[in-house]
XYZ file of C-alpha atoms in Angstrom:
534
model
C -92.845 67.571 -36.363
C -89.753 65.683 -37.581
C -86.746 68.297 -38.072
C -85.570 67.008 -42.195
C -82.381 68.463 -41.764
C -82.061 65.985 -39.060
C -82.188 63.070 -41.324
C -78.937 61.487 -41.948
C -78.191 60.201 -45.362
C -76.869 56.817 -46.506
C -73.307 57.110 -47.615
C -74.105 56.765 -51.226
C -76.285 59.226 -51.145
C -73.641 61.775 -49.441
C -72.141 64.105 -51.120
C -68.936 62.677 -52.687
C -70.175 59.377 -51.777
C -69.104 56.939 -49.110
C -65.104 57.787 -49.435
C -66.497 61.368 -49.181
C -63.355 62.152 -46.062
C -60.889 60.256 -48.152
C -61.820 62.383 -50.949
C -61.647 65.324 -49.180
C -58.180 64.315 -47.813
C -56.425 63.924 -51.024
C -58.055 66.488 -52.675
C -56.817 69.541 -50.046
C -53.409 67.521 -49.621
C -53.023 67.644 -53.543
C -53.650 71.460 -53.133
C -51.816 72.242 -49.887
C -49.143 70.418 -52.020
C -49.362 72.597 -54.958
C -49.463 76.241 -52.959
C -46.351 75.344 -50.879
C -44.267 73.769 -54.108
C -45.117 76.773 -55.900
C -43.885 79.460 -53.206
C -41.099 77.024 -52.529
C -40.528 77.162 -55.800
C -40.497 81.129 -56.678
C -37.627 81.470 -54.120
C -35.752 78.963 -55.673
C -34.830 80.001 -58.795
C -33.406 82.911 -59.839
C -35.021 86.494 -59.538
C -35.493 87.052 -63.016
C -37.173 84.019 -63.799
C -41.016 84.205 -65.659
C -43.110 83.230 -62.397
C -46.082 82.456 -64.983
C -43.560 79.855 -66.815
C -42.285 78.166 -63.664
C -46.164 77.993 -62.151
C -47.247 76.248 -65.741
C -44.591 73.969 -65.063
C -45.340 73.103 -62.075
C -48.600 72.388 -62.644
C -47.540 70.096 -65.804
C -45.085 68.303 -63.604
C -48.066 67.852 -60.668
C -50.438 66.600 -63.307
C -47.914 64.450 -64.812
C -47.078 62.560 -61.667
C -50.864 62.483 -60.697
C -51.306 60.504 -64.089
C -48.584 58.209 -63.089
C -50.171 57.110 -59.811
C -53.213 56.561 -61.737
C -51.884 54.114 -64.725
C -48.303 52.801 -63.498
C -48.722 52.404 -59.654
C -52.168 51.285 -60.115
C -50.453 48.901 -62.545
C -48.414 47.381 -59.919
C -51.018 47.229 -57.419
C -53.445 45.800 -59.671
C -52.652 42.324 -58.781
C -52.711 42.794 -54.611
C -55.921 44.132 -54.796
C -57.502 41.927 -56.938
C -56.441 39.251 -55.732
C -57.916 39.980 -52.082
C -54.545 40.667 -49.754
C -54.870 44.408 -49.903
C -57.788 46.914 -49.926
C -57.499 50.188 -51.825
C -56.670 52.047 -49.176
C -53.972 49.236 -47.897
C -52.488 49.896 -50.937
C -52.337 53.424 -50.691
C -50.830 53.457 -47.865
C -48.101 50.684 -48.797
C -47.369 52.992 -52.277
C -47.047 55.948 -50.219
C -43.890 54.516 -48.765
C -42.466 52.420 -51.078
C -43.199 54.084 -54.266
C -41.479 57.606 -53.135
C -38.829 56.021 -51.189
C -38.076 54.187 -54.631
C -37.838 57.398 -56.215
C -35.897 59.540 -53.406
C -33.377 56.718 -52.960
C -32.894 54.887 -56.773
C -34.456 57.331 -59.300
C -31.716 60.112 -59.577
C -30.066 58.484 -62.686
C -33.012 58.479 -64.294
C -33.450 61.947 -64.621
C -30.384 61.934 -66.896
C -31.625 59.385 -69.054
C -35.050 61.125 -70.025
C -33.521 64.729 -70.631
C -30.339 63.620 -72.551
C -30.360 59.833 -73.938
C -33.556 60.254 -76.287
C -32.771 63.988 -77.657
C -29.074 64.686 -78.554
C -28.824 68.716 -76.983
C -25.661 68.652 -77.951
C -25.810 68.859 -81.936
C -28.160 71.271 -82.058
C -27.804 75.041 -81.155
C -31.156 75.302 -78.356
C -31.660 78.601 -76.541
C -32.832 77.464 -72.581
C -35.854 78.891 -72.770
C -36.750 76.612 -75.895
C -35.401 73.470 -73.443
C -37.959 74.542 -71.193
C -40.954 74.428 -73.580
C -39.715 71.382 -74.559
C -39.673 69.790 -71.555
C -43.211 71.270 -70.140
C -44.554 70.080 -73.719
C -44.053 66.511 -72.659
C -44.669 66.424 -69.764
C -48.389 67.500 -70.784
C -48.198 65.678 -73.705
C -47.496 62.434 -71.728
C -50.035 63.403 -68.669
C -52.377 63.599 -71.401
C -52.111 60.450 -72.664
C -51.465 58.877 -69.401
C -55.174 60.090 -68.295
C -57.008 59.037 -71.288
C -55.303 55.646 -71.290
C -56.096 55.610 -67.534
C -59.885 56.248 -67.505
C -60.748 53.240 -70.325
C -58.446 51.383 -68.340
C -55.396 50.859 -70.185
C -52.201 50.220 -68.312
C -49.538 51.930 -70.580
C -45.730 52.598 -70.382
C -45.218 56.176 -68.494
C -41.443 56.093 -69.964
C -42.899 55.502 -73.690
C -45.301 58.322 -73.036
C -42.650 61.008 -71.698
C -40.005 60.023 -74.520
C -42.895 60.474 -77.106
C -43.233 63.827 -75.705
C -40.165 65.216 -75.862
C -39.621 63.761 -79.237
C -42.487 65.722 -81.012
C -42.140 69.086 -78.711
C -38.044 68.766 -79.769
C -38.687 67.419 -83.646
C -41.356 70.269 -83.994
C -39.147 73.433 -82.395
C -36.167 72.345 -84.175
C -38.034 72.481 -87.639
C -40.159 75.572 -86.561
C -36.619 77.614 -85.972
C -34.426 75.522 -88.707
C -32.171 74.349 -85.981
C -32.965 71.479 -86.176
C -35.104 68.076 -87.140
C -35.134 64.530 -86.992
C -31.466 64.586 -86.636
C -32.503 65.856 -82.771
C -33.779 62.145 -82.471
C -31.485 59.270 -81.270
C -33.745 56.821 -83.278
C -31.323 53.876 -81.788
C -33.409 54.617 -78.853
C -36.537 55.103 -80.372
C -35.544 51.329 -81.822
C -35.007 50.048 -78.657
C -38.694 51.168 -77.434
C -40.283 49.433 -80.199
C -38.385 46.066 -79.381
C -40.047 46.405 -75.949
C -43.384 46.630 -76.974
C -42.396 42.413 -77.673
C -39.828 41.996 -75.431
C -40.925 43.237 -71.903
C -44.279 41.384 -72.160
C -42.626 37.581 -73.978
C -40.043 38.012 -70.753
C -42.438 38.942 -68.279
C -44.854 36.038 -69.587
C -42.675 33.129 -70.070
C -41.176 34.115 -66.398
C -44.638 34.163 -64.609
C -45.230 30.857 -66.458
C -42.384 29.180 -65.613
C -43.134 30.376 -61.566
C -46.587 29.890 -61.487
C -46.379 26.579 -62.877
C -44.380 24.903 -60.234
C -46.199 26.654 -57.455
C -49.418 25.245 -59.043
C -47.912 21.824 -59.492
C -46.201 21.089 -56.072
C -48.490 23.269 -54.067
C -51.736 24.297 -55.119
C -52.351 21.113 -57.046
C -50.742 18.970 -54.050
C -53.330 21.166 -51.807
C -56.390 20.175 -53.434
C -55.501 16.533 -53.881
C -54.814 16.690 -49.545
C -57.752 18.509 -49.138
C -60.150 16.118 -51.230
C -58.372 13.501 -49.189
C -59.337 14.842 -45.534
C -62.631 15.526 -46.844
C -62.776 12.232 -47.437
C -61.474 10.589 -44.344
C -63.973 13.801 -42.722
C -66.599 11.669 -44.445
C -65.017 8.242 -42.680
C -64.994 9.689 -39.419
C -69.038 10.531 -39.773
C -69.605 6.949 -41.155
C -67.372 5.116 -38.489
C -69.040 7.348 -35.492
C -72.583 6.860 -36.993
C -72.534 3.140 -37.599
C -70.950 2.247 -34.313
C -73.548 4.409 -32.083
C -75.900 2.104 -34.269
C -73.805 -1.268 -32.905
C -73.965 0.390 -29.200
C -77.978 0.834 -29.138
C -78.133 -3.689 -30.264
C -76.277 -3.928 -27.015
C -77.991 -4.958 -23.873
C -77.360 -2.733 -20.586
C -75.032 -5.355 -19.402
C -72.822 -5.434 -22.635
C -73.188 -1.284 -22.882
C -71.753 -0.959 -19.611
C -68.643 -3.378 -20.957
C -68.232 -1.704 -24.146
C -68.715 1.632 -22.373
C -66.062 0.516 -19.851
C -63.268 -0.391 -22.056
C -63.472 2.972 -24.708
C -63.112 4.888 -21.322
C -59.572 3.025 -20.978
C -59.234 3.294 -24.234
C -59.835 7.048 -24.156
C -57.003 7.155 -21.236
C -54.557 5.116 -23.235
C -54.962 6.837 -26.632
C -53.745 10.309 -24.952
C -50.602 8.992 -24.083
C -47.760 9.987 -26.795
C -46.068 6.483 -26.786
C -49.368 4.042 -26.828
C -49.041 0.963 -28.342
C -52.019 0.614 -30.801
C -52.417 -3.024 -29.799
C -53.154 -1.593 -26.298
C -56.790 -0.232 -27.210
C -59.412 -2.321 -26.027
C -62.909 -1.630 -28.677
C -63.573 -1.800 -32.193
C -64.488 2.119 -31.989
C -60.743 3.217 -30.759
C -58.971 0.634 -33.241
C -61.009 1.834 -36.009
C -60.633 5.596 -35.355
C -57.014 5.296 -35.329
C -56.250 3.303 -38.460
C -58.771 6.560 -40.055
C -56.191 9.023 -37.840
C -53.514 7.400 -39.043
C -53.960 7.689 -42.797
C -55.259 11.383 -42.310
C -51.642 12.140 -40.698
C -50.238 9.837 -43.715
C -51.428 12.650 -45.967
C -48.935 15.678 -44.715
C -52.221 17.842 -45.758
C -49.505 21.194 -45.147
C -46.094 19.301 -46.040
C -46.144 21.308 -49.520
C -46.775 24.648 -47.691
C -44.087 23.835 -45.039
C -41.271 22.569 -47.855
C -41.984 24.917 -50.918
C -43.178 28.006 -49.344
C -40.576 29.093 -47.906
C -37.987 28.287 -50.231
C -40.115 30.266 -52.375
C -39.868 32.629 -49.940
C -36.474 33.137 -49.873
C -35.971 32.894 -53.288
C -38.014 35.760 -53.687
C -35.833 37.909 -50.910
C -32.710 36.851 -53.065
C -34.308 38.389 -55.991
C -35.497 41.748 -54.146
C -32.994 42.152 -51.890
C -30.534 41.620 -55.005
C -32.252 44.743 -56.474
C -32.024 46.808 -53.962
C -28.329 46.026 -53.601
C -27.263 46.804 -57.115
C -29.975 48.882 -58.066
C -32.451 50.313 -55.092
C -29.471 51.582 -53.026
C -26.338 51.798 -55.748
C -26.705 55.956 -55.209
C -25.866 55.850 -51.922
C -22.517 54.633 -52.561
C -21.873 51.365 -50.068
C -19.282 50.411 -51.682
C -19.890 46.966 -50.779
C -17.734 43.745 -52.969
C -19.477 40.864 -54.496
C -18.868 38.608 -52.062
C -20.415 40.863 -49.320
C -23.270 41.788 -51.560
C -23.884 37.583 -51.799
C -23.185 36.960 -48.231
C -25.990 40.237 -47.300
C -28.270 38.252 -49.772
C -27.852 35.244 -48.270
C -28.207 36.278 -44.693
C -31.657 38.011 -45.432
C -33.052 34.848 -47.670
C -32.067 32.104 -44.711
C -34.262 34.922 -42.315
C -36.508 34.687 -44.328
C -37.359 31.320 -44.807
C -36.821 30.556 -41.161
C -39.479 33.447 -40.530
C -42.149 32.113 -43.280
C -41.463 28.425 -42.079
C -42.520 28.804 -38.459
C -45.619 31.235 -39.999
C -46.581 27.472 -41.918
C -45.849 25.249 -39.075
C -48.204 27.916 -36.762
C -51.066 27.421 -39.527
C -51.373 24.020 -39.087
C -54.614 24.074 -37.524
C -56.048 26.179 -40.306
C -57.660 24.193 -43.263
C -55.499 24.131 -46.692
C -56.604 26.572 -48.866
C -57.282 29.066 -45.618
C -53.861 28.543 -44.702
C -52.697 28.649 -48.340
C -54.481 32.114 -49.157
C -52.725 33.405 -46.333
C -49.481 32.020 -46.753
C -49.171 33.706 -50.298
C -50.861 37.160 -48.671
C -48.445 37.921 -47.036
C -46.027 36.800 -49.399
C -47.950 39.242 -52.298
C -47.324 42.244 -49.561
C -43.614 41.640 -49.922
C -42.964 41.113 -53.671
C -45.703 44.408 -54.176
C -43.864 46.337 -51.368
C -40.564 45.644 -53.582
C -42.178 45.710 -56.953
C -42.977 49.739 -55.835
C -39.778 50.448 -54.912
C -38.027 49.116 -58.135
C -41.054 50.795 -60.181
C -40.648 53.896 -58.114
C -36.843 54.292 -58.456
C -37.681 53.971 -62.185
C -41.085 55.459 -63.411
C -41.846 58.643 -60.841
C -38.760 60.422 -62.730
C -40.540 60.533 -65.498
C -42.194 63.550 -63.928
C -39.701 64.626 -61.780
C -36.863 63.963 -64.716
C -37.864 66.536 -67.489
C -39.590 68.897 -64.702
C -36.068 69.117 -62.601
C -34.697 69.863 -66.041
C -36.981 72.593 -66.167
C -36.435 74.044 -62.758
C -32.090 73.695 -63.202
C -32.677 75.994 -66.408
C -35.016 78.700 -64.685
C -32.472 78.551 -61.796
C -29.287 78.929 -63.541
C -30.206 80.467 -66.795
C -28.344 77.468 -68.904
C -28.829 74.016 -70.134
C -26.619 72.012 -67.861
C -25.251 68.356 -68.226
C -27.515 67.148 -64.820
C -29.935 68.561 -62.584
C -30.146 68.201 -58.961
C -33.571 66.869 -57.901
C -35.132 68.957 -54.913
C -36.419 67.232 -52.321
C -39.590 69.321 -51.933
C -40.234 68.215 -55.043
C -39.930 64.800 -54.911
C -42.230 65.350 -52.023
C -45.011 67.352 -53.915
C -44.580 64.720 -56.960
C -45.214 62.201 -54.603
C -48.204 63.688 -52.553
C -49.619 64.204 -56.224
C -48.665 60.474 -57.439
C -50.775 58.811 -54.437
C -53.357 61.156 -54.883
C -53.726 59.783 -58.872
C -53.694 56.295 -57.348
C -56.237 56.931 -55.203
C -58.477 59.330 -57.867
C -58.019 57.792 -61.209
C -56.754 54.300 -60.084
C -59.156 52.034 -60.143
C -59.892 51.262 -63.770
C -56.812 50.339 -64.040
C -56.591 47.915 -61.357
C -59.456 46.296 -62.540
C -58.198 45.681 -65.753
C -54.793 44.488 -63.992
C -56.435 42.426 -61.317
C -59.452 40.470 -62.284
C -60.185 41.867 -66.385
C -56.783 40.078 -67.921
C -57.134 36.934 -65.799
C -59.335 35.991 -62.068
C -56.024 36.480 -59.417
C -55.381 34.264 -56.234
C -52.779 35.211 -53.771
C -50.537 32.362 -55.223
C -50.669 33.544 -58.526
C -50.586 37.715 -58.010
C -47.298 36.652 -55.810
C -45.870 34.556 -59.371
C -46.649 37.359 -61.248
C -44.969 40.194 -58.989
C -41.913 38.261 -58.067
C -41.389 37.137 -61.949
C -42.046 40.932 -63.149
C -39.595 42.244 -60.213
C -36.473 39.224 -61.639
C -37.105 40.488 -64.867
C -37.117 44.289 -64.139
C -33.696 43.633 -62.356
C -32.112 41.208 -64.353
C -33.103 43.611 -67.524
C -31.509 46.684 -66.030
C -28.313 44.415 -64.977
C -28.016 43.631 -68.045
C -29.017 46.676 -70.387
C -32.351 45.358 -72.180
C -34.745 47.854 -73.336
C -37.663 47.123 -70.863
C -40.734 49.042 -69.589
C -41.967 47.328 -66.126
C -45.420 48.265 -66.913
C -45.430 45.716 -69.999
C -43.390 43.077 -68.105
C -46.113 42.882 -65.623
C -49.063 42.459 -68.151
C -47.125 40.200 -69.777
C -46.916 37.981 -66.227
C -50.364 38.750 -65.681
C -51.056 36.906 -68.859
C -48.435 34.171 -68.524
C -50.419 33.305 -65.011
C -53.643 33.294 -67.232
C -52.352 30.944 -69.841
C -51.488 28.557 -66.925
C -55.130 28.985 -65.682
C -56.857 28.645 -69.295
C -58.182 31.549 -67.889
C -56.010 34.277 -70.146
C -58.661 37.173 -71.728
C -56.894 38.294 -75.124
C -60.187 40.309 -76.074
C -59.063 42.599 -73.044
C -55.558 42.566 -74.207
C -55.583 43.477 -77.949
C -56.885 47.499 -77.121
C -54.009 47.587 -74.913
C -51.267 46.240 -77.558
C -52.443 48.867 -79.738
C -52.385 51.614 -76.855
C -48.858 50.884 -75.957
C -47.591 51.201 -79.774
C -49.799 54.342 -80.116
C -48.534 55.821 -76.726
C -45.255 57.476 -78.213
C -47.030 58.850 -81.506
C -50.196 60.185 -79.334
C -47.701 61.851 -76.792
C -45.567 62.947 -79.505
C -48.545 64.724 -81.324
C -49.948 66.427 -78.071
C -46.102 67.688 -77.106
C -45.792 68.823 -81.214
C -48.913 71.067 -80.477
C -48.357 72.344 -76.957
C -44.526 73.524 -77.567
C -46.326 75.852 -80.438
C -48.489 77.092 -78.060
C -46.275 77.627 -74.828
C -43.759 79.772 -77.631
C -46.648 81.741 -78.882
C -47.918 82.827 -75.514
C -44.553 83.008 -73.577
């Protein structure tokens, strides 16, 4: 008799379904995480600290940045994986790196921003302890948010949704005690949040149209016309070969022989590099190489070999510009302008050199095989990059208010800045790949084929145009959220396309302007409840 237990499953059918190991993975390195943070954690700050406090915290914090891996980074990744160049897991793997090292390298100023630039501490008397709730109310009040906006696939801002938290957990306390009010709230900044619900995605859009509409009218519009062309001549060849094996067969065995004679001598001849055309002997050879001759006449990859990789290095100007005065700034180079141009300009001529032998070694690829690949690997780069600068940025969010939290428990005061611990950044970050990978994919759906169909070509114009923007807006102060720049390129490619779906896009307009009121109102509730119990 046949032993049922036997019987192996199909992997839908398993437990946890086909990603069942991958599952597992995450799930016992999100709790092997949480265990060692903790007891890290409890013999970091000081012995008379509440343990019960710091472990709700923790586990705020750890939620918080799982939430973030599953709107923001699947945000940014939204385009590479719809667009074909990178599988889930690829891009788990490439966030992994790039998003932490973006935080661990570039995010320490924005820990300063979060805790002090939207709440003014300083006008208002605030025991610690009350700085604590405050800052554990927002963080759940944003992780909140973050996960409903994440599983009906809304990509929101995770800066609008921790600032809307501390507002209402800090508005709420002060008017609960009579400390304070409203006048906690710097409503300047508050201002500049609601100009960025217009600006980030109008900047983001216009920039991604701009891009993508060159590289679709000197490349991808050049490719098609080349490749309808070579089809053609394809067709010629098929035609020419065809109707002279019908000429051949009139022949009689005396003229075949001839005939077959001379297009051997033509074969010899037409091998050599320097033949003279007037050297070839049949109709067949003259023929075939007036139709080779026009298909070399129409430089089928000259667009990929020319604009590529300017493009190319264009783009390595722009990302290796932000990691000069942004991505690295903390480490303190102290490099000039002129070195910081002449680093720049050293890494864009690589570059191109690099992607311009990549085209010339494609040549025996068709076009759009060659294309798709070209702008693949391209994608890679400006995502790689586009996780750094949104990991230097939007991973603080968690790890801003929570370092806050831990600096208070540890020295028993409200201090100007906060170190951030590097076993937590490292916990944050196990916990922000493992959102990515949980809660990700609705919102990389939305990202990379709901708003708009993506193509290599036009997930790279939408990356590199959200990554100037992100850069040149820090540079030069604008209120921004990176998250809305890139829907707004997303769209801007779209538009170009006639392919743009505004039905998706309204329910997402109105999630970003409800995302500080709905974090505010959770944070209002949870600070009430943290005091009561604690």
């Amino acid at each position: 008799m046949h032993d049922e237990a036997e019987v192996e499953l199909p992997p839908q059918r398993r437990f946890l379904g086909p990603d069942r190991n991958w599952h597992l993975a995450f799930g016992g390195l999100l709790a092997i995480a949480l265990v060692t943070f903790t007891l890290w954690s409890f013999g970091y700050v000081s012995s008379g600290a509440n343990h019960v406090v710091l472990f709700t915290a923790i586990v705020f914090g750890v939620f918080m940045a799982f939430n973030i891996g599953g709107n923001d980074v699947a945000n940014s990744f939204g385009t590479s994986v719809g667009a074909g160049t990178l599988t889930m897991k690829q891009a788990l793997v490439v966030a992994a790196i790039f998003e932490v090292s973006g935080a661990v390298i570039a995010g320490g100023e924005v820990t300063d921003t979060v805790r002090s630039g939207i709440v003014d501490l300083g006008g208002v008397e605030l025991a610690p302890m009350d700085f604590v709730y405050i800052m554990m109310s927002a963080l759940l009040g944003a992780a909140i948010w973050l996960l409903v906006a994440t599983r009906l696939g809304w990509p929101v801002s995770t800066t609008h949704s921790i600032v809307g938290g501390i507002v209402g957990a800090a508005v709420t306390l002060g008017t609960v005690q009579g400390t304070g009010g409203w006048e906690m709230v710097q409503w300047g900044e508050i201002g500049k949040i609601a100009v960025s619900w217009v600006l980030s995605p109008l900047l983001g859009g216009i920039a991604a149209w701009l891009m993508f509409g060159l590289i679709k009218r000197h490349i991808l519009v050049y490719n098609e016309k080349a490749d309808h062309q070579l089809r053609s001549i394809k067709i010629e060849r098929a035609e020419h070969r065809t109707r002279h094996k019908q000429a051949f067969e009139r022949l009689n065995e005396l003229q075949q022989i001839s005939y077959t004679n001379a297009m051997a001598r033509d074969a010899v001849t037409s091998r050599r590099e320097d033949f003279d055309p007037d050297e070839l002997e049949s109709d067949y050879y003259r023929e075939l190489y007036d139709i080779e001759e026009k298909a070399s006449k129409v430089g089928a990859h000259r667009a990929l070999e020319t604009w590529v990789p300017l493009l190319a290095a264009g783009g390595s100007l722009i990302i290796s510009g932000m990691m000069l005065t942004k991505g690295l700034k903390n480490l303190h180079l102290n490099i000039d302008f002129v070195g910081n141009l002449l680093i720049m300009g050293m890494i864009a001529a690589v570059v191109w050199m690099a992607v311009f032998i990549f085209a010339k070694s494609l040549k025996s690829q068709n076009i759009s095989r060659s294309t798709f690949l070209l702008f693949s690997w391209l994608q890679v780069f400006t995502a790689s990059a586009f996780a750094f600068s949104h990991g230097s940025n939007d991973i603080a969010n968690a790890i801003g208010p929570f370092a806050a939290v831990l600096d208070v428990m540890r020295t028993g005061q409200i201090s100007d800045e906060a170190s951030v611990p590097p076993a937590a950044m490292l916990a944050f970050g196990v916990a922000l790949i493992g959102g990515l990978w949980f809660v990700g994919r609705r919102v990389i759906q939305t990202v990379g084929s709901g708003l708009t169909k993506m193509h290599p070509a036009s997930g790279f114009a939408a990356e590199l145009s959200a990554a100037a923007v992100v850069m040149g807006a820090s540079l030069l102060g604008l209120p921004v959220s990176s998250t809305h720049i890139l829907i707004g390129a997303v769209l801007g490619v779209g538009i170009i396309n006639r392919a743009a779906n505004w039905n998706l896009m309204k329910p997402i307009a109105l999630a970003w302007v409800i995302t500080l009121p709905a974090s505010a109102a959770v944070g209002a509730g949870c600070v009430l409840v943290l005091r009561s119990v604690f």
